[in-house]
GROMACS .gro file of C-alpha atoms in nm:
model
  433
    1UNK     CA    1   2.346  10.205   3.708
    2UNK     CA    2   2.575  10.006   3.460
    3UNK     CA    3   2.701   9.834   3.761
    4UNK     CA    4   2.302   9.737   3.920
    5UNK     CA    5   2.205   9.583   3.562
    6UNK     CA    6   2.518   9.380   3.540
    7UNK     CA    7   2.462   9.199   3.906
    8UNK     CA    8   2.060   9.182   3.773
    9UNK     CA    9   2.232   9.002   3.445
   10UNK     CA   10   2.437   8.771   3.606
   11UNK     CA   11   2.177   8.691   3.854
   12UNK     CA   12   1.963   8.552   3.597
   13UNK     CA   13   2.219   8.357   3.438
   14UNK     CA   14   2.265   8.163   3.758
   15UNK     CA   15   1.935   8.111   3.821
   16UNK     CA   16   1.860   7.962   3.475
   17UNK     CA   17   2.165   7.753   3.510
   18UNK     CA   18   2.003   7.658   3.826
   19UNK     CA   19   1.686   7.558   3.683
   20UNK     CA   20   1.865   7.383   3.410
   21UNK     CA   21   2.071   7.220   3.608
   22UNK     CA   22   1.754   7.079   3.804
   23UNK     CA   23   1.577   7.026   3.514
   24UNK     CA   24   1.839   6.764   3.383
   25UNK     CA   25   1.865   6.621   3.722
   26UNK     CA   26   1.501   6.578   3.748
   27UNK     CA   27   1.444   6.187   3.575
   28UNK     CA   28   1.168   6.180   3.269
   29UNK     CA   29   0.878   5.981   3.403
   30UNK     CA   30   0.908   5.644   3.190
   31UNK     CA   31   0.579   5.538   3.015
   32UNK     CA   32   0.341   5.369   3.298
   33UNK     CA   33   0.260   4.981   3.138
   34UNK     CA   34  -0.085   4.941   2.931
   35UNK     CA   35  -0.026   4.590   2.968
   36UNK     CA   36  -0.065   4.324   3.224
   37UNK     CA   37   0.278   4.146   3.262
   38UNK     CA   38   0.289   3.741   3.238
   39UNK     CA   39   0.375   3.552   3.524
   40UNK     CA   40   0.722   3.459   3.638
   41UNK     CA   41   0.810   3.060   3.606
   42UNK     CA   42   1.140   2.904   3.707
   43UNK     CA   43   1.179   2.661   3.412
   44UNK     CA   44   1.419   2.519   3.234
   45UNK     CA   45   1.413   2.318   2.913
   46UNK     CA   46   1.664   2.115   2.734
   47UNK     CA   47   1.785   2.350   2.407
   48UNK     CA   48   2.045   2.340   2.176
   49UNK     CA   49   2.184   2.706   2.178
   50UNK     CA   50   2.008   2.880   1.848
   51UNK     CA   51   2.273   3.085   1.710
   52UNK     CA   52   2.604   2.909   1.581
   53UNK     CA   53   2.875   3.235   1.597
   54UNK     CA   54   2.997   3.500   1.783
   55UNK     CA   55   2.674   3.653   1.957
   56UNK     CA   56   2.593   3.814   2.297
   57UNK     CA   57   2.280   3.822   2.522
   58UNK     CA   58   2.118   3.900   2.842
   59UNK     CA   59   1.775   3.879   2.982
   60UNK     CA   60   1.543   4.120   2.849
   61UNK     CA   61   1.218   3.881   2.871
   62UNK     CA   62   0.935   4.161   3.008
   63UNK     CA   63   1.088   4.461   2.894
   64UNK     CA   64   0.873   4.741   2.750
   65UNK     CA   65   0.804   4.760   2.366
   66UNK     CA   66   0.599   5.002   2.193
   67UNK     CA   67   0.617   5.287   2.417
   68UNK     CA   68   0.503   5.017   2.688
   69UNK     CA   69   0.196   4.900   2.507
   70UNK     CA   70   0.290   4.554   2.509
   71UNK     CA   71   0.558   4.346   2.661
   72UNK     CA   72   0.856   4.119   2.512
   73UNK     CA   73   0.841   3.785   2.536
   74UNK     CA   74   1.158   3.657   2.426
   75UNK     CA   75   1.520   3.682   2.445
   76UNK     CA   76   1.723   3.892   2.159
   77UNK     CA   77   2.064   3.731   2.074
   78UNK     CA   78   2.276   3.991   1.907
   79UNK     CA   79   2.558   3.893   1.667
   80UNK     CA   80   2.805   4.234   1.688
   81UNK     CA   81   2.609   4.390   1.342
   82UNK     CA   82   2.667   4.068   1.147
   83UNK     CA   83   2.426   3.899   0.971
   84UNK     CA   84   2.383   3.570   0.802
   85UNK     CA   85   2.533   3.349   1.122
   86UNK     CA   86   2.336   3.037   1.097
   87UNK     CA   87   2.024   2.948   1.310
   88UNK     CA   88   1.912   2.628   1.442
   89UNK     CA   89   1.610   2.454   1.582
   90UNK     CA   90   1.667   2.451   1.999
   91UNK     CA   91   1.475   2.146   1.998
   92UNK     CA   92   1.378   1.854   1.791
   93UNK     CA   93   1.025   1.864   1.652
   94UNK     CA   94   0.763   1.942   1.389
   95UNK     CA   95   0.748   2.306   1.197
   96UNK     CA   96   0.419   2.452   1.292
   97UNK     CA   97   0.432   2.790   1.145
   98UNK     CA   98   0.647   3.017   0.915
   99UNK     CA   99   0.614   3.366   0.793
  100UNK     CA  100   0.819   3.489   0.518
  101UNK     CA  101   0.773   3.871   0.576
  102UNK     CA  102   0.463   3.949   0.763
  103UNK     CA  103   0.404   4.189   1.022
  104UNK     CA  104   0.673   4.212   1.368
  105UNK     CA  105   0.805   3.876   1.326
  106UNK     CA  106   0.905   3.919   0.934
  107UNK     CA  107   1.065   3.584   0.822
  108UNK     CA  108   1.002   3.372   1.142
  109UNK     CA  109   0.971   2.975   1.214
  110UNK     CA  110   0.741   2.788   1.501
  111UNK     CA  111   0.880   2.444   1.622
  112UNK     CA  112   0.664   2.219   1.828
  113UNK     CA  113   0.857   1.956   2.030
  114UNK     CA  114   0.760   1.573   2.125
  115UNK     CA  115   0.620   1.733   2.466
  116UNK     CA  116   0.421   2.029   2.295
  117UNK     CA  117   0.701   2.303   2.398
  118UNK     CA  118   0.756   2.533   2.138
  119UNK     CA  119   1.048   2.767   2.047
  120UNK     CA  120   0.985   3.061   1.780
  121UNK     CA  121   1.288   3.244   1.589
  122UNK     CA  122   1.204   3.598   1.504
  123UNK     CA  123   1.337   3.829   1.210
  124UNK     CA  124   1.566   3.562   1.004
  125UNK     CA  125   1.714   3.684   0.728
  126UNK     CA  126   1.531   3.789   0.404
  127UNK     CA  127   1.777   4.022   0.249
  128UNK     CA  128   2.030   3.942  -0.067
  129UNK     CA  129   2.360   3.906   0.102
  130UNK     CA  130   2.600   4.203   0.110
  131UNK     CA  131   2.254   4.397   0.092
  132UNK     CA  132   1.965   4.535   0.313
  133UNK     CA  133   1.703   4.414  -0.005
  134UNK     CA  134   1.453   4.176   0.077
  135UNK     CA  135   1.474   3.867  -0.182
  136UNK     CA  136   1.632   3.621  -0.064
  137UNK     CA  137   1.516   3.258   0.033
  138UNK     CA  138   1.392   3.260   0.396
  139UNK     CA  139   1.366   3.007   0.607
  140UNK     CA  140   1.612   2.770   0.498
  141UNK     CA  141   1.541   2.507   0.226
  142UNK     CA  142   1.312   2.225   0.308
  143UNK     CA  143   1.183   2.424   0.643
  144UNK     CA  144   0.803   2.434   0.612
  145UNK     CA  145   0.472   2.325   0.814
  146UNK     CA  146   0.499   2.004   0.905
  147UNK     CA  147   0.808   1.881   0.863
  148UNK     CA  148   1.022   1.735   1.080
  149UNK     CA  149   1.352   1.838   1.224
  150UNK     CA  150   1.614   1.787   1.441
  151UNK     CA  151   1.781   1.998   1.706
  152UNK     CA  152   2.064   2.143   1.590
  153UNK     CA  153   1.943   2.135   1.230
  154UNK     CA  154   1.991   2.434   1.051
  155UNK     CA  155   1.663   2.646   0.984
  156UNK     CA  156   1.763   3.003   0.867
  157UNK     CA  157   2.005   3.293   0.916
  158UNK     CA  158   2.043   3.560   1.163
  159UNK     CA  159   1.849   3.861   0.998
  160UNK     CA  160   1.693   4.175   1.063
  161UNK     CA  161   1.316   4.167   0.909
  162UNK     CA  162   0.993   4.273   1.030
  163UNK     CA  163   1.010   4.532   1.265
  164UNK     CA  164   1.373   4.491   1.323
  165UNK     CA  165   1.466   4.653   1.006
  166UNK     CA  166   1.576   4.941   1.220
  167UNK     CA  167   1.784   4.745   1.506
  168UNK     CA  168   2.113   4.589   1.460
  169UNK     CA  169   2.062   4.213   1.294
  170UNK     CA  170   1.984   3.947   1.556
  171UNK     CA  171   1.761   3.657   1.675
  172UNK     CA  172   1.410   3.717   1.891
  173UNK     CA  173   1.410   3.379   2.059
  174UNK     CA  174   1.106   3.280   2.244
  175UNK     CA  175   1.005   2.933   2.431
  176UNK     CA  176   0.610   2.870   2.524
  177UNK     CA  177   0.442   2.621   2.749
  178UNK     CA  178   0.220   2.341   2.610
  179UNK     CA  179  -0.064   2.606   2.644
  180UNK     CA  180   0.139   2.859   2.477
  181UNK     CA  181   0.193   3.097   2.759
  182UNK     CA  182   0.557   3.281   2.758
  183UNK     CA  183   0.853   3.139   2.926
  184UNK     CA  184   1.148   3.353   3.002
  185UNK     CA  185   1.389   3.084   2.794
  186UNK     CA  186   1.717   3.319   2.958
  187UNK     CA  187   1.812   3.034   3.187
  188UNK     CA  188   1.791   2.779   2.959
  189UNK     CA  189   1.984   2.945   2.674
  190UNK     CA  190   2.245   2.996   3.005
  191UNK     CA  191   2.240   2.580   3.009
  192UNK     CA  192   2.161   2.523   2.670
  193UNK     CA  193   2.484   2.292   2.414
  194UNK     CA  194   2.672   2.537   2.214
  195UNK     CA  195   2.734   2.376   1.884
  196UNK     CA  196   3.121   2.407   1.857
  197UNK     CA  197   3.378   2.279   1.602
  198UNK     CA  198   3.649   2.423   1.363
  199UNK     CA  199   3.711   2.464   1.008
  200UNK     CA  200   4.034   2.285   0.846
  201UNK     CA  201   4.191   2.399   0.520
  202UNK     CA  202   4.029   2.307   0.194
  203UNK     CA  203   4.391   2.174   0.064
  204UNK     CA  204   4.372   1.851   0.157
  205UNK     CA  205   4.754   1.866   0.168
  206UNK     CA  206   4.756   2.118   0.430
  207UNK     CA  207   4.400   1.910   0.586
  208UNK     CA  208   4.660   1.633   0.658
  209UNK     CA  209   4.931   1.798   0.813
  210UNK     CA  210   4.732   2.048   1.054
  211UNK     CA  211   4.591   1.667   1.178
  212UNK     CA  212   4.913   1.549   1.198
  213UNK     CA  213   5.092   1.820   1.372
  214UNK     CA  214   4.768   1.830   1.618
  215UNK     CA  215   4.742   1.473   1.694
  216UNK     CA  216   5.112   1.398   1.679
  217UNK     CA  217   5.274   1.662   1.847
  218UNK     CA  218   5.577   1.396   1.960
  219UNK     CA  219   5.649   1.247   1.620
  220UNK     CA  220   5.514   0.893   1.531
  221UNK     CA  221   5.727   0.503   1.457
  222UNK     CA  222   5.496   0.480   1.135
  223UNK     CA  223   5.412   0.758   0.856
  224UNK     CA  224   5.193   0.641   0.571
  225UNK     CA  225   5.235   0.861   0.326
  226UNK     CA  226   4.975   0.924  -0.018
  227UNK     CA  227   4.939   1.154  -0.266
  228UNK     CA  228   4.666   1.356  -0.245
  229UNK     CA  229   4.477   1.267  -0.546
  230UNK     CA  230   4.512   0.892  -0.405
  231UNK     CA  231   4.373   0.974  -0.021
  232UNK     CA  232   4.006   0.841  -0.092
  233UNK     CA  233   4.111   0.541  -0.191
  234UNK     CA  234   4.333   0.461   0.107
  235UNK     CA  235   4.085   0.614   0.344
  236UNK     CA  236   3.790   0.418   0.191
  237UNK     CA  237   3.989   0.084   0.187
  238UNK     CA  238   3.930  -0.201   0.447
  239UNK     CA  239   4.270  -0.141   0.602
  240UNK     CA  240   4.142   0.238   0.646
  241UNK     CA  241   4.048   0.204   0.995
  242UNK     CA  242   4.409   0.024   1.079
  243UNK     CA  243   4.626   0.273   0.888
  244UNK     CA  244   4.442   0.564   1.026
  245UNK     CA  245   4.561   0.499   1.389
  246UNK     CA  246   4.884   0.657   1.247
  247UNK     CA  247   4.984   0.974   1.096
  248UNK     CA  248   4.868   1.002   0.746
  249UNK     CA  249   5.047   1.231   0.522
  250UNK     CA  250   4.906   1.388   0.200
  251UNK     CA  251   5.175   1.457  -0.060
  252UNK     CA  252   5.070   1.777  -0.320
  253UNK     CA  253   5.260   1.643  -0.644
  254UNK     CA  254   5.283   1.991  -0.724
  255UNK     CA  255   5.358   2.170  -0.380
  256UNK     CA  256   5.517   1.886  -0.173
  257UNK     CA  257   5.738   2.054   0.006
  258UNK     CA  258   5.531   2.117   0.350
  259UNK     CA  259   5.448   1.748   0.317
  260UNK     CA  260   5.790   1.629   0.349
  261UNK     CA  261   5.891   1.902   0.608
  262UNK     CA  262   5.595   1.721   0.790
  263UNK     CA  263   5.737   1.382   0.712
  264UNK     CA  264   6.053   1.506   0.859
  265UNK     CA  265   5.930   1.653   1.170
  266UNK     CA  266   5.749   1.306   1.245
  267UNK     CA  267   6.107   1.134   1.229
  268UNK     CA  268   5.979   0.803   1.181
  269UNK     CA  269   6.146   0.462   1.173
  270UNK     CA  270   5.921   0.320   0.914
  271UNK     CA  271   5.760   0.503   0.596
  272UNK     CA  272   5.504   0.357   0.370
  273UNK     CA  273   5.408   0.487   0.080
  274UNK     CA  274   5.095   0.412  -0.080
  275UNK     CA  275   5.049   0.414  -0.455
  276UNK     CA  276   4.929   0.211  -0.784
  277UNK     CA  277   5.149   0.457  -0.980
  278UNK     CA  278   5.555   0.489  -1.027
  279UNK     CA  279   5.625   0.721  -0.745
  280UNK     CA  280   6.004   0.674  -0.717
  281UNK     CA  281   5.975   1.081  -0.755
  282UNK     CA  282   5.865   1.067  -0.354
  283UNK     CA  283   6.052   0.785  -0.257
  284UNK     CA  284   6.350   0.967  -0.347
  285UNK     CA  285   6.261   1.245  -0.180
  286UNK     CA  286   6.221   0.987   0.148
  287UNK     CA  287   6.514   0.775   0.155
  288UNK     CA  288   6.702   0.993   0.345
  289UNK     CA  289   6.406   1.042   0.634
  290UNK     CA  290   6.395   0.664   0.811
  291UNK     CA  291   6.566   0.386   0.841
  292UNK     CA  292   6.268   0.154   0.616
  293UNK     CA  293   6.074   0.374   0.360
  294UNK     CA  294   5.851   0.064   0.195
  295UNK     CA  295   5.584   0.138  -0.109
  296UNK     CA  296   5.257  -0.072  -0.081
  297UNK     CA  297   4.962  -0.104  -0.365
  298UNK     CA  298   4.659   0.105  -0.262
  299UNK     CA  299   4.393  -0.159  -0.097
  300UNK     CA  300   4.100  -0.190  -0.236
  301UNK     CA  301   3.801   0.001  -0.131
  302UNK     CA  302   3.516  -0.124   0.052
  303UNK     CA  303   3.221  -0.265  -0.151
  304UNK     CA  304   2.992  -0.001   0.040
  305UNK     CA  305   3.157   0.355  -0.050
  306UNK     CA  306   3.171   0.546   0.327
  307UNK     CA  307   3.158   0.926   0.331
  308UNK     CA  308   3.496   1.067   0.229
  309UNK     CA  309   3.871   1.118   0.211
  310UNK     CA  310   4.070   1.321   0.400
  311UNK     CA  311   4.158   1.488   0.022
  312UNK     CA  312   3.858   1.584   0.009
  313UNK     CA  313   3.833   1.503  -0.407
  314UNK     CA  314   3.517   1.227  -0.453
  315UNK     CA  315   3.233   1.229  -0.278
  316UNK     CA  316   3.035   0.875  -0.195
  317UNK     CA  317   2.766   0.865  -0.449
  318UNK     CA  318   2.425   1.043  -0.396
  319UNK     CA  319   2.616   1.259  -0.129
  320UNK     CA  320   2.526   1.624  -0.211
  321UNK     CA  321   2.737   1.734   0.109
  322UNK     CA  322   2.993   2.070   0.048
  323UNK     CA  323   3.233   1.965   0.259
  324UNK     CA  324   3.376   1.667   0.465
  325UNK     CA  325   3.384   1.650   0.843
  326UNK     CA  326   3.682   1.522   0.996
  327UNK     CA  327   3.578   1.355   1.353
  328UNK     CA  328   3.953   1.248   1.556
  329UNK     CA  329   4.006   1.113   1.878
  330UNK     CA  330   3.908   0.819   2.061
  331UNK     CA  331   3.561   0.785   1.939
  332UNK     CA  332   3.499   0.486   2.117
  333UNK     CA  333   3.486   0.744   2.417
  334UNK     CA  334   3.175   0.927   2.262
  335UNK     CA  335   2.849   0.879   2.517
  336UNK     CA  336   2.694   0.566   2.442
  337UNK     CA  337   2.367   0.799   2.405
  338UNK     CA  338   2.552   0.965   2.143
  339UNK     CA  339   2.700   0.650   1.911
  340UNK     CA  340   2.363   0.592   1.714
  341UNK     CA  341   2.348   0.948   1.580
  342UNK     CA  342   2.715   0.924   1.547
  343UNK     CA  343   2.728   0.626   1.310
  344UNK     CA  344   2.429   0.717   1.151
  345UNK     CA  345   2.604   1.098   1.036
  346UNK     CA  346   2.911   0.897   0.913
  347UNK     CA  347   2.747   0.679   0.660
  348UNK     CA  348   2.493   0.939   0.570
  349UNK     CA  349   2.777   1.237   0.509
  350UNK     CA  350   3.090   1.328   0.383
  351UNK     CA  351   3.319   1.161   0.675
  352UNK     CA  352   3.662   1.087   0.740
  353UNK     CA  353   3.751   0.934   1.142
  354UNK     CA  354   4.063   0.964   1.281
  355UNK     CA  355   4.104   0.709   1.551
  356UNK     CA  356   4.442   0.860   1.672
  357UNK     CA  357   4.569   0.609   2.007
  358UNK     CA  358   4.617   0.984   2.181
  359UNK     CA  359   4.326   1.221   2.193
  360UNK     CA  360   4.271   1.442   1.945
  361UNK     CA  361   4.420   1.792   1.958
  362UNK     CA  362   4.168   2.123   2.022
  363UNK     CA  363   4.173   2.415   1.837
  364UNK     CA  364   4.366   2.339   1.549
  365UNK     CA  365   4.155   2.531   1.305
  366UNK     CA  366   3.923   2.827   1.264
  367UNK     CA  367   3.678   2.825   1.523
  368UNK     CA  368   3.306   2.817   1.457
  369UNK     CA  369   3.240   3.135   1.698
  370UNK     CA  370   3.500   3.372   1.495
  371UNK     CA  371   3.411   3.648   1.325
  372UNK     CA  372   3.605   3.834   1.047
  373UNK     CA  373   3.687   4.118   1.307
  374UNK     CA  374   3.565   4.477   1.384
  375UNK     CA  375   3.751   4.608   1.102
  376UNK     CA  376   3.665   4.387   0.792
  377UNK     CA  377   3.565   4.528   0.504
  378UNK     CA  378   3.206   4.614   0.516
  379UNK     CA  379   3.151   4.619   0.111
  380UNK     CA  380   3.240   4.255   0.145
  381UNK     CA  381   3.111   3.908   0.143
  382UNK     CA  382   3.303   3.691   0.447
  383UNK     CA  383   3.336   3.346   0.421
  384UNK     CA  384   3.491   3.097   0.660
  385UNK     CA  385   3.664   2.838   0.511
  386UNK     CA  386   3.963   2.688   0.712
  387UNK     CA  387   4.211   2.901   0.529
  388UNK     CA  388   4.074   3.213   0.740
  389UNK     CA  389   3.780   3.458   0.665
  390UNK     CA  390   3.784   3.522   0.291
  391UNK     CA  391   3.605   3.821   0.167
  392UNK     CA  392   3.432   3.865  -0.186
  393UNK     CA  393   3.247   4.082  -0.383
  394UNK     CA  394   2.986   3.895  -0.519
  395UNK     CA  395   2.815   3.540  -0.422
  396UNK     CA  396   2.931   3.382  -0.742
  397UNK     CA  397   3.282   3.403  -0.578
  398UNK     CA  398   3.243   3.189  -0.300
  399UNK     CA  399   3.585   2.998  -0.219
  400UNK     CA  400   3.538   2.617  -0.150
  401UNK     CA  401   3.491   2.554   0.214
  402UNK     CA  402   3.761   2.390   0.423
  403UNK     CA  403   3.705   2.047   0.633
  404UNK     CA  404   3.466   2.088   0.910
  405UNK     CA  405   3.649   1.937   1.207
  406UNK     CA  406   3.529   1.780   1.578
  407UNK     CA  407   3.711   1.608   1.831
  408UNK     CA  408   3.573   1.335   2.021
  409UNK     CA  409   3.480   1.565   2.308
  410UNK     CA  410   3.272   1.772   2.081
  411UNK     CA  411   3.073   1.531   1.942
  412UNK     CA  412   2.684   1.562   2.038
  413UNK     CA  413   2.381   1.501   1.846
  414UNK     CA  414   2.324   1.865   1.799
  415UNK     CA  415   2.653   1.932   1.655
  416UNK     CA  416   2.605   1.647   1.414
  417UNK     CA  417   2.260   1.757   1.297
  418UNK     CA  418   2.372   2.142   1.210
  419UNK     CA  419   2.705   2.000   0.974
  420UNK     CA  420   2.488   1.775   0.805
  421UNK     CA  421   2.179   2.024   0.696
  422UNK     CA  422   2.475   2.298   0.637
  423UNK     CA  423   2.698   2.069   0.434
  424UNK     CA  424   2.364   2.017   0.273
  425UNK     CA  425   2.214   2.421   0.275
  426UNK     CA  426   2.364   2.677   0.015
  427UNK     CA  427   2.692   2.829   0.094
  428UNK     CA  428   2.582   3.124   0.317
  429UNK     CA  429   2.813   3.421   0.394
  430UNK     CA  430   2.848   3.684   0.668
  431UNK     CA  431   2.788   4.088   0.625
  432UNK     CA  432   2.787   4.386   0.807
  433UNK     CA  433   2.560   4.725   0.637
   0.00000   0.00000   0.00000
């Protein structure tokens, strides 16, 4: 008998592993569409990519929301958990709508272009940095209905409000048709100019020599060499454009030791130092390091005060910028399409051009799709600032930002019109909850 109920037993445990088995296998009926889906159309538009920073993204344009009650119209472009990244207008245009933390879209912007496409950015950021507590300024100063702006301009931050409180932090990008109808905007994001350029160190010192060893890998016949609390005047001198073709040195009075291992590594024939003041101090230091080391009065600066020096220390007036941009190569090699905007962003902003005879080195700084890594601190504040990502505790303790640097390869209208607005926008970290 004890034998006949143990085979019943372990017949039913079979069975019900059986039927579990078969249950699991079995696939859950997915929720049948309540909607009608929007037509397919192969376009592509001309877009300046919307998220400057390490991000990922894939088509999801028609996918089910809502337990399939409606469909999505857009394209999400995650950022890896981090928020704060900066987000730009895809297009140049006018500002038709914002919403500051209203329904789905939360704090969201509207931009209507010349030919009455528009582009919408979803769930920008609303929340005090370090924090998930709405109260910050959203969109970005100045962004509001009816004005104006430029693609590539910055316009907000990578966020997570509306209904995306509960997702990781990203962008909902959309694009819509001159009758506002949906268009999947993947394959135009796939075509769309990445803004891309690098962050220098804020020590104008070290600023010098990371050009120098970039652009002047084999050594150089001249060295001028300046201290760095002299640099804007030599920069913003009518012999500026002349000197600049060679390596220019920034001596730290009070740390210039990497400047003369610099000096030394350029082995030059000829040395001139620039100064108004007594600086046997450096000439000593020289003597030994060419064959002519020459001192030369400072020129005198331009009557019309350009952008900046590569020290970084005075601002042209009425230039509210953060930060200079360093632009090296051969410039005259930027697209003719491109020189108007190009000259226009040098006299406008804090600028300093290199026009090295060799083109500019890549990659010499820290490069504007970094992050601070999968294992930063995530009770920090991040900051990028050409010395590497800083973290902080609070926003009051936000280092000064580096040099923001382009060669002449990278130059591009959209690229110009983001380091203006941020060199202009308040300093802005990154965060992980």
């Amino acid at each position: 008998m004890g034998r006949t109920n143990y085979a019943r037993s372990a017949l039913v445990a079979a069975m019900a592993t059986i039927l579990a088995i078969v249950a699991f296998a079995t696939p859950v009926r997915a929720a049948e569409p309540t909607f009608t889906p929007v037509k397919r159309y192969n376009v592509v538009r001309k877009l300046v990519f919307p998220v400057v920073g390490v991000s990922k993204y894939w088509s999801g344009f028609g996918d089910c929301r809502d337990n399939c009650t409606r469909e999505h119209h857009g394209v999400d472009i995650m950022t890896y958990g981090w928020k704060g990244l900066p987000v730009v207008a895809a297009t140049s245009g006018t500002i038709t709508k914002v919403t500051y933390d209203e329904g789905n879209a939360g704090c969201s912007v509207r931009i209507r272009d010349p030919y009455g496409w528009e582009t919408r950015y979803l769930h920008l950021n609303n929340d005090v940095p370090g924090t998930d507590d709405v109260g910050y300024q959203c969109p970005a100063p100045g962004i509001e209905v009816g004005a104006q702006v430029e693609a590539g301009q910055l316009i907000g931050w990578i966020g997570d409000s509306g209904n995306a409180e509960t997702t990781p932090a990203h962008l909902h990008f959309e694009l819509r048709s001159r009758s506002g109808y949906p268009i999947d905007p993947y394959r135009s994001l796939r075509r769309s100019h990445k803004i891309v350029y690098e962050w220098l160190p804020a020590d104008p010192s070290a600023a010098s020599i990371t050009l120098s060893q970039g652009n002047q890998s084999e050594g150089a016949q001249v060295t001028f060499v300046v201290s760095s609390l002299d640099a804007h005047t030599l920069v913003e001198s009518e012999l500026g454009a002349m000197i600049l073709q060679s390596p220019v040195v920034a001596v730290d009075p009070q740390d210039p030791q990497p400047g003369l291992d610099e000096i030394a590594r350029l082995g030059s024939e000829r040395i001139v130092i620039f100064s108004d003041d007594d600086t046997s101090w450096l000439a000593g230091h020289l003597l030994g390091a060419a064959r002519m080391v020459e001192t030369a009065a400072l020129p005198v600066p331009r009557e019309e005060p350009v952008g900046l020096s590569p020290d970084g220390m005075e601002p042209a007036p009425n230039i509210p910028d953060r930060f200079a941009t360093i632009v090296a190569g051969q410039t005259d090699s930027i697209r003719s399409s491109y020189q108007a905007e190009f000259s226009t962003f040098t006299k406008e902003h804090r600028s300093i051009v290199f026009k090295d005879s060799q083109r500019a080195a890549q990659n010499l700084g820290q490069k504007s799709w970094n992050s601070p890594g999968r294992y930063a601190d995530r009770s920090l504040l991040w900051w990028n600032t050409g010395d590497g990502w800083i973290g902080t505790a609070t926003l009051d303790e936000a280092p000064s930002p580096g040099f923001a640097y382009l060669t002449e390869r990278r130059v591009a209208p959209g690229t110009l019109a983001f380091l203006g607005s941020l060199a202009e926008a308040p300093p802005m970290p990154v965060w992980k909850e």
